[in-house]
GROMACS .gro file of C-alpha atoms in nm:
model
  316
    1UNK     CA    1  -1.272  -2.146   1.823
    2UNK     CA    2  -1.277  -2.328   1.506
    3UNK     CA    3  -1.129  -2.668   1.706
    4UNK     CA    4  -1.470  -2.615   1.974
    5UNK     CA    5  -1.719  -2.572   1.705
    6UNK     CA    6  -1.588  -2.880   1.500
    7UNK     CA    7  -1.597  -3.051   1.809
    8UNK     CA    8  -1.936  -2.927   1.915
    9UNK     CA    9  -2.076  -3.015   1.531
   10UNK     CA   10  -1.944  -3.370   1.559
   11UNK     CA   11  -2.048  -3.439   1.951
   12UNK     CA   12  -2.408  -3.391   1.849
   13UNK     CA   13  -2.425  -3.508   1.503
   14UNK     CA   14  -2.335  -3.824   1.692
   15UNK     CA   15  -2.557  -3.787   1.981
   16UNK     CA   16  -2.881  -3.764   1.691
   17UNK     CA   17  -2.815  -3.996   1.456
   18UNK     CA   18  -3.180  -4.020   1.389
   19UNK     CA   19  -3.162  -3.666   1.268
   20UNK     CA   20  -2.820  -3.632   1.163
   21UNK     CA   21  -2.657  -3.835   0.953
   22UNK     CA   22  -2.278  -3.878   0.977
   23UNK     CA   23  -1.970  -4.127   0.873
   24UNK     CA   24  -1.740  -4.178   1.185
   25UNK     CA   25  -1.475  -4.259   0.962
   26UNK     CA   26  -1.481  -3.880   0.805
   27UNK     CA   27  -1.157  -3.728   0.782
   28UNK     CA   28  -1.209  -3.406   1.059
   29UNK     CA   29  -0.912  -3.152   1.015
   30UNK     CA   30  -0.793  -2.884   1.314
   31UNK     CA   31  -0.779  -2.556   1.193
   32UNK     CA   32  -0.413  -2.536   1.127
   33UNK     CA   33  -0.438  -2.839   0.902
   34UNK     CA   34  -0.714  -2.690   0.712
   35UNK     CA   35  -0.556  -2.355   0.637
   36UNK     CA   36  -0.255  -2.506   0.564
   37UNK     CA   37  -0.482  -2.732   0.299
   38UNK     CA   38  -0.639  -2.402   0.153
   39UNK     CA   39  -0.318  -2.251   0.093
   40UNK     CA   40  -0.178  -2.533  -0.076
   41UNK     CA   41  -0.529  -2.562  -0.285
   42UNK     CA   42  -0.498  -2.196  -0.380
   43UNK     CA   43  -0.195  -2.152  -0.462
   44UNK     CA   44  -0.172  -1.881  -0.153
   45UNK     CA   45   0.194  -2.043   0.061
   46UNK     CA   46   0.345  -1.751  -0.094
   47UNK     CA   47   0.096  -1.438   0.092
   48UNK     CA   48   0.143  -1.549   0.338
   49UNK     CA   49   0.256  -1.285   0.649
   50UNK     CA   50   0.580  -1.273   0.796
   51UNK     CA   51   0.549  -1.144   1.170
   52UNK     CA   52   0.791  -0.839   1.269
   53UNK     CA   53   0.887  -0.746   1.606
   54UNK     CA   54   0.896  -0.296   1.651
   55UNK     CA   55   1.035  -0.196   1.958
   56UNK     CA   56   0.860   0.116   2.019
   57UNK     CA   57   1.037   0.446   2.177
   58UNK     CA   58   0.856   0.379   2.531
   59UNK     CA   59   0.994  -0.031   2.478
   60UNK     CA   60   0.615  -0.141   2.382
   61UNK     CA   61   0.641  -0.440   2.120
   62UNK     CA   62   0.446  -0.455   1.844
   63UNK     CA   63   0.407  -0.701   1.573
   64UNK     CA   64   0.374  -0.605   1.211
   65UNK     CA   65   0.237  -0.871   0.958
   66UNK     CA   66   0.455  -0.796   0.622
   67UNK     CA   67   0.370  -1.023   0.277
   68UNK     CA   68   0.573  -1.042   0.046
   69UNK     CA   69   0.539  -0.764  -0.243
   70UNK     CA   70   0.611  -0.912  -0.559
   71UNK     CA   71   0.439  -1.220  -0.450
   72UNK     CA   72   0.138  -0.993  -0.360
   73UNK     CA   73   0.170  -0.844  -0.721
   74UNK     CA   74   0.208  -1.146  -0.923
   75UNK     CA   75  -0.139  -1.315  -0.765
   76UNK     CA   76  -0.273  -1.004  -0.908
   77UNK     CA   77  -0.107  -1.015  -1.269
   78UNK     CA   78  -0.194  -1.375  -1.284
   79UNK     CA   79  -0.563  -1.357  -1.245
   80UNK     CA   80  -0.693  -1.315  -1.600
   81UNK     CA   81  -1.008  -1.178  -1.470
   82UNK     CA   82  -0.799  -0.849  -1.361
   83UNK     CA   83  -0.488  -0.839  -1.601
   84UNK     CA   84  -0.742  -0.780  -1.909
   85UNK     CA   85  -0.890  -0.467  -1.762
   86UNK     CA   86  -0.532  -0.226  -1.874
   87UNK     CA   87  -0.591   0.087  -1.898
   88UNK     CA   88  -0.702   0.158  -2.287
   89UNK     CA   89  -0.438   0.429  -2.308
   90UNK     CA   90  -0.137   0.263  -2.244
   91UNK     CA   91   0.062  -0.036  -2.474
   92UNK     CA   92  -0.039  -0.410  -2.314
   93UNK     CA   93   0.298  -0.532  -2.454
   94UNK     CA   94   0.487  -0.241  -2.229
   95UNK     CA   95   0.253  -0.058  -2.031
   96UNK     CA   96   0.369   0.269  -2.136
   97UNK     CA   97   0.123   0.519  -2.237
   98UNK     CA   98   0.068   0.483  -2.621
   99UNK     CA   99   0.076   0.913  -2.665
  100UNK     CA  100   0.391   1.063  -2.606
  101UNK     CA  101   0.439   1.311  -2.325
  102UNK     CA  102   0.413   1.584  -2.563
  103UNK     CA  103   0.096   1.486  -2.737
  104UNK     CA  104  -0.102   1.422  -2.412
  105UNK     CA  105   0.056   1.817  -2.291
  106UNK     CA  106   0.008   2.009  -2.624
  107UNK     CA  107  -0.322   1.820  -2.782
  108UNK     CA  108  -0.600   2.066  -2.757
  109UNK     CA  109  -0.828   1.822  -2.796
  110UNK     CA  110  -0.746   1.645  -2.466
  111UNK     CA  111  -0.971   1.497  -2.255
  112UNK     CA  112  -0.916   1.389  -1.883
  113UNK     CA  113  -0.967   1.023  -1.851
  114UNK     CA  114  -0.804   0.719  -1.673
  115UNK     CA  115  -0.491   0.777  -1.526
  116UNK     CA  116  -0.231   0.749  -1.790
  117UNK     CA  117  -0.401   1.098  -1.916
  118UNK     CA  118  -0.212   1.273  -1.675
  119UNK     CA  119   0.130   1.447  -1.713
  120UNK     CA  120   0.232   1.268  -1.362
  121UNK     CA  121   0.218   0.892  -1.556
  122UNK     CA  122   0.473   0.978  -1.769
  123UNK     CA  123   0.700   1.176  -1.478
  124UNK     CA  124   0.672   0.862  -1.291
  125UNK     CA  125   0.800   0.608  -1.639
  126UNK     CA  126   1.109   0.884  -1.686
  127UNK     CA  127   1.190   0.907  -1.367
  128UNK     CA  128   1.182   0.535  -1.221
  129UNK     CA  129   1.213   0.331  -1.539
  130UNK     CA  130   1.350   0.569  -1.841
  131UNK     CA  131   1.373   0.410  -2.176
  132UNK     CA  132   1.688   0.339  -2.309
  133UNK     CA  133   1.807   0.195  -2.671
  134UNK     CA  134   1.983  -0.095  -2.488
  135UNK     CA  135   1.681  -0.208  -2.349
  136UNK     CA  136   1.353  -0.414  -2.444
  137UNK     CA  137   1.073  -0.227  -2.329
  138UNK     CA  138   0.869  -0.559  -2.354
  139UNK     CA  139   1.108  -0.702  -2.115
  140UNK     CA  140   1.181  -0.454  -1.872
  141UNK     CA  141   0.821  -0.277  -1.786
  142UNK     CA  142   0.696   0.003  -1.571
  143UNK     CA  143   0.473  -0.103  -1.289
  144UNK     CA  144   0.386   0.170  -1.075
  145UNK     CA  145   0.123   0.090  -0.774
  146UNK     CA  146  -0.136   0.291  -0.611
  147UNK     CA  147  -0.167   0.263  -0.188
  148UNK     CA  148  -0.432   0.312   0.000
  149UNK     CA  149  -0.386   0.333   0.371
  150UNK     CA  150  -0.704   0.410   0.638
  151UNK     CA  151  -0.776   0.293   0.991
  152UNK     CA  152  -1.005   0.043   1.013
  153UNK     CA  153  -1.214  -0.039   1.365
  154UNK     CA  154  -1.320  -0.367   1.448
  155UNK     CA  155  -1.461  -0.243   1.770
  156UNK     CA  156  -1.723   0.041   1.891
  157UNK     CA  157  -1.376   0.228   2.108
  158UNK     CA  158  -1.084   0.223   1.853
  159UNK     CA  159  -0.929  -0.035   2.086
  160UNK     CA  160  -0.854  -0.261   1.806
  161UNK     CA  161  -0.796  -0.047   1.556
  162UNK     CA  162  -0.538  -0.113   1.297
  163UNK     CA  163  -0.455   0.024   0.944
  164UNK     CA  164  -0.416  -0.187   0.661
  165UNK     CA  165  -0.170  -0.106   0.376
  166UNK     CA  166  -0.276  -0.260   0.060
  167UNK     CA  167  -0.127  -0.229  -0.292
  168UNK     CA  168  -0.285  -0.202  -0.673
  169UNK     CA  169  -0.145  -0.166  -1.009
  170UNK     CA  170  -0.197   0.153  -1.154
  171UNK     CA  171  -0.194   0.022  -1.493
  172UNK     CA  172  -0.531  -0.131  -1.433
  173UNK     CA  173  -0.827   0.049  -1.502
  174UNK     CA  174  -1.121   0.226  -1.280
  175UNK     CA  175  -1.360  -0.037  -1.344
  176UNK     CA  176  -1.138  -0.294  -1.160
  177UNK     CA  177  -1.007  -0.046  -0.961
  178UNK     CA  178  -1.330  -0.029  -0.716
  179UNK     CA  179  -1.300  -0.434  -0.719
  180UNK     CA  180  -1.167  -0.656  -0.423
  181UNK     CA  181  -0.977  -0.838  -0.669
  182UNK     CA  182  -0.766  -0.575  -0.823
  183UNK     CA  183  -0.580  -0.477  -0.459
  184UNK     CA  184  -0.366  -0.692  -0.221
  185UNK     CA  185  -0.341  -0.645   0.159
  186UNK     CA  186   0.068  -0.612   0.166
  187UNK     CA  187   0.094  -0.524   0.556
  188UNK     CA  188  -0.115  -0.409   0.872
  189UNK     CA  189  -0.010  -0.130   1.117
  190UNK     CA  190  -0.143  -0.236   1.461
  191UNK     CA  191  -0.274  -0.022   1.745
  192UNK     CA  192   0.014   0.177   1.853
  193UNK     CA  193  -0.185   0.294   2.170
  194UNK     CA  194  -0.207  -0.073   2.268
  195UNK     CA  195  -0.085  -0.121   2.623
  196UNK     CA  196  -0.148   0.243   2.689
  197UNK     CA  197  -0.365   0.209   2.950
  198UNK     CA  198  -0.729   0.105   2.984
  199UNK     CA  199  -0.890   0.383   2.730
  200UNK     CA  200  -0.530   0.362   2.492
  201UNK     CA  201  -0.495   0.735   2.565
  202UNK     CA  202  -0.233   0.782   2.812
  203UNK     CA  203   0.006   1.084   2.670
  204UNK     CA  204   0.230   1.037   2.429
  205UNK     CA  205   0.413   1.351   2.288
  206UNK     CA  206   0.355   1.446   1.915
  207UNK     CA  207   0.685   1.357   1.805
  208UNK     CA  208   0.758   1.014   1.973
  209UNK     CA  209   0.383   0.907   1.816
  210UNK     CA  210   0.503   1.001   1.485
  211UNK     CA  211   0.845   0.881   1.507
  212UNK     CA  212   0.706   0.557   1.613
  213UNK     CA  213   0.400   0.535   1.371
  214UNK     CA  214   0.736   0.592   1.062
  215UNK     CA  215   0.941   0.338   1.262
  216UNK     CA  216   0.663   0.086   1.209
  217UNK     CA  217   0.558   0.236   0.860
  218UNK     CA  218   0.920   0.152   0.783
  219UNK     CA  219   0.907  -0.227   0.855
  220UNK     CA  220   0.514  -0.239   0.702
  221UNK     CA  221   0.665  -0.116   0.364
  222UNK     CA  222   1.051  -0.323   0.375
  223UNK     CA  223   0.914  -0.547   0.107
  224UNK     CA  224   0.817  -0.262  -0.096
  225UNK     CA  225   1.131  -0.059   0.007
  226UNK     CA  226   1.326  -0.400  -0.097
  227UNK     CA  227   1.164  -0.464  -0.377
  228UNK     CA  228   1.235  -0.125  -0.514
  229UNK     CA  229   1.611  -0.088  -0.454
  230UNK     CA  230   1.675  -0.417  -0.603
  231UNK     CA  231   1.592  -0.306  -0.937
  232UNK     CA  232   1.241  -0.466  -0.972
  233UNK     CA  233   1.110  -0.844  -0.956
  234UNK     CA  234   1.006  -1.048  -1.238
  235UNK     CA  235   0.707  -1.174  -1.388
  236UNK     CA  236   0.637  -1.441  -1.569
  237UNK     CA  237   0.364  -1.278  -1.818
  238UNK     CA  238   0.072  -1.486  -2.078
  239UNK     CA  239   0.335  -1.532  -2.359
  240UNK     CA  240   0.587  -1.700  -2.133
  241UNK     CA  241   0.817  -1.401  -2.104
  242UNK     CA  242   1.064  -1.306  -1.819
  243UNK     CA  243   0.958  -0.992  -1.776
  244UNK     CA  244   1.109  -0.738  -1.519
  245UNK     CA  245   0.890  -0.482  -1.344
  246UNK     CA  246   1.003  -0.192  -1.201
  247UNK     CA  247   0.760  -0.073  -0.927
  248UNK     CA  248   0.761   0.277  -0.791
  249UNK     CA  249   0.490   0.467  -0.591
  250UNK     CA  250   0.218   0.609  -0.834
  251UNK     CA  251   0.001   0.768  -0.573
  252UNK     CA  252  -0.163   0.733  -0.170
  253UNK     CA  253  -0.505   0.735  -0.130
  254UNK     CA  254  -0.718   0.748   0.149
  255UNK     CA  255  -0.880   1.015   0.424
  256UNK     CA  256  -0.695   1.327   0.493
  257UNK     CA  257  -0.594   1.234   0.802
  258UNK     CA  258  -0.412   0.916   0.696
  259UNK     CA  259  -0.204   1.073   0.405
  260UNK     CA  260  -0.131   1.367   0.622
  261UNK     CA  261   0.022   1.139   0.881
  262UNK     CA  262   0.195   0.901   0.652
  263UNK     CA  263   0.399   1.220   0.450
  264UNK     CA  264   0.475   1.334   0.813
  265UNK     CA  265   0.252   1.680   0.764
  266UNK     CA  266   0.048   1.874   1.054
  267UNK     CA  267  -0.252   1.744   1.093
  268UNK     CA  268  -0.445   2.074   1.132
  269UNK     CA  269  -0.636   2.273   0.898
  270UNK     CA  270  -0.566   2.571   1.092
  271UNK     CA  271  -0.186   2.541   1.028
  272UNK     CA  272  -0.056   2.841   0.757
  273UNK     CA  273   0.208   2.593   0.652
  274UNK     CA  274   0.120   2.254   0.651
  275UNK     CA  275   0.412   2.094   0.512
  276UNK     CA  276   0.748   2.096   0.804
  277UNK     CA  277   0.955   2.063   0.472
  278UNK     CA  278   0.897   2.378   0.249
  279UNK     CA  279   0.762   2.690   0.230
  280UNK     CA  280   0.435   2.605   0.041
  281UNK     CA  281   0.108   2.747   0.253
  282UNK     CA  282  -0.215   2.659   0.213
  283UNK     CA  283  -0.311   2.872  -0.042
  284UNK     CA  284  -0.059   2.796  -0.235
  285UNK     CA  285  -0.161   2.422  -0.227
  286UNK     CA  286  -0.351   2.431  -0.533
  287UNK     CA  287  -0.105   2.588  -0.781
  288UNK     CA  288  -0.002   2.465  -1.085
  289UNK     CA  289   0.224   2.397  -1.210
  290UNK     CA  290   0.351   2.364  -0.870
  291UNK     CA  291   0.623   2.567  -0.722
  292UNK     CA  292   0.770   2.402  -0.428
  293UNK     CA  293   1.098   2.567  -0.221
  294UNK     CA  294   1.192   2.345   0.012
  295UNK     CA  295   1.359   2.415   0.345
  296UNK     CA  296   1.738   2.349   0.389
  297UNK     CA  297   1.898   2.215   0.687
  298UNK     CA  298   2.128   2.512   0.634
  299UNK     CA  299   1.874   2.727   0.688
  300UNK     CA  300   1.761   2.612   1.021
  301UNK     CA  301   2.086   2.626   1.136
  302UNK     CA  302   2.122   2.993   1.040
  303UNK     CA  303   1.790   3.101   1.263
  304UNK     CA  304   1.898   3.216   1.605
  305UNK     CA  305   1.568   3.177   1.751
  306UNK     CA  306   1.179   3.081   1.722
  307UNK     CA  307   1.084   3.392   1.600
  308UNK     CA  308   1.346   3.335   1.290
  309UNK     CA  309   1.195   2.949   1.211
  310UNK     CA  310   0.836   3.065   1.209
  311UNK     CA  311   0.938   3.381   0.969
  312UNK     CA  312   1.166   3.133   0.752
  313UNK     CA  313   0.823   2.917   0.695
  314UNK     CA  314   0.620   3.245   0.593
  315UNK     CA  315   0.803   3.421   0.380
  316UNK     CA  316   0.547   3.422   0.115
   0.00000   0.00000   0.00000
């Protein structure tokens, strides 16, 4: 389309020359020369998508636009309009909180504010990057990212729906946090129902959607999954320093329905136990602290029937 109206724009700006005015030796570029020309101008060869083939479980194809993840991340770190807004709580030269664990827990005075004021920050540091006395804590950083997953409809029929996945450091602050800038676009889950028929609804089973909706959640999140076990990437940062960032999964946001179906729980608020995992029921959803008891393997193995399962998943 871009090609046809270039083409259109030049046929008649020739055809009026007494109202248009135009220089036939004008340099006019196709489209793929022209994005190719903005990406080079913007510094954006490294965003962008690599295409990945799913083979679903009824041998549908789908294709699965993955960017890379630090990449992503450092286009983010590098704009000084978005790096300066770090959350006030935590150490620019580190980002670590600047209160220890057990002055945000036991300070009476404590107020909830961004979110490096929560118990959960910290959890996250000690558990994906823990401090050690071998180690600069300039150099090697926390960076823990906030993902935000939700369908998005580009028609009036959910035809060509798709969900994007896209990625934000948590470090930054609320302000930026509601700001196109602050997020990156690190992969997009296509229609699964495409080729399903005329409406998309032809009947799939519950557990060869979700199998195939992980199997594709999989691939969308490789670079982050990659990423991850490889210790980290690294980052150039405004001093000059190598600095290696450890990324880890902060927290998911988005509609009920999206999280629900990305942790693999039943999407029904009827459901006494909502989680296929544990034993936790809905009422004992908002506890805290928290006091999970997850379900062993062993334990399903043990249950000679139905009856048994469902009983195992209610005991409280």
């Amino acid at each position: 389309m871009f090609d046809s109206i270039e083409s259109w724009a030049t046929h008649w700006t020739d055809m009026q020359a007494d109202v248009f005015k135009t220089d036939n030796k004008a340099r006019k570029w196709p489209r793929k020369k022209t994005l190719e020309h903005a990406k080079e101008s913007l510094n954006l060869n490294n965003l962008e998508p690599n295409i990945h083939s799913v083979k679903l479980h009824d041998d549908r194809k789908v294709s699965v636009p993955v960017v890379d993840f630090p990449s992503s991340m450092r286009s983010i770190l590098d704009d000084p309009r978005v790096i300066k807004h770090i959350m006030k709580g935590l150490d620019p030269e580190t980002f670590r909180p600047l209160l220890t664990q057990d002055q945000l827990m036991k300070d009476p005075d404590a107020i909830i504010l961004d979110k490096d004021s929560g118990y959960l920050y910290w959890d996250g540091i000690n558990l994906h990057c823990p401090d050690s006395s071998s180690c600069d804590e300039i150099l090697i950083r926390p960076f823990p990212v906030i993902i935000h997953i939700d369908k998005s409809h580009s028609d009036l029929f959910g035809n060509l729906a798709v969900a994007p996945i896209q990625v934000m450091p948590a470090m930054l602050d609320v302000d930026i946090q509601q700001q196109v800038k602050a997020w990156r676009q690190i992969a997009t889950i296509p229609n699964l129902s495409s080729g399903k028929g005329k409406d998309g609804k032809k009947t799939t089973d519950a557990i060869n959607k979700l199998k195939d909706y992980h199997k594709v959640l999989n691939v969308a999140l490789s670079s982050f999954k990659e990423t991850y076990e490889n210790g980290g990437f690294y980052w150039k940062d405004q001093k000059g320093r190598n600095v290696l960032l450890k990324p880890y999964i902060h927290c998911v946001v988005g509609d009920m329905a999206g999280v629900i179906e990305m942790v693999g729980h039943y999407n029904n608020c009827q459901a006494n136990c909502l989680i296929k995992d544990c034993k936790c029921s809905q009422k004992t959803y908002l506890d805290f602290p928290c006091n999970c008891q997850p379900i062993s393997w062993l334990e399903l193995q043990e249950c000679s029937d139905a009856g048994e399962v469902f009983d195992l998943f209610h005991e409280r």
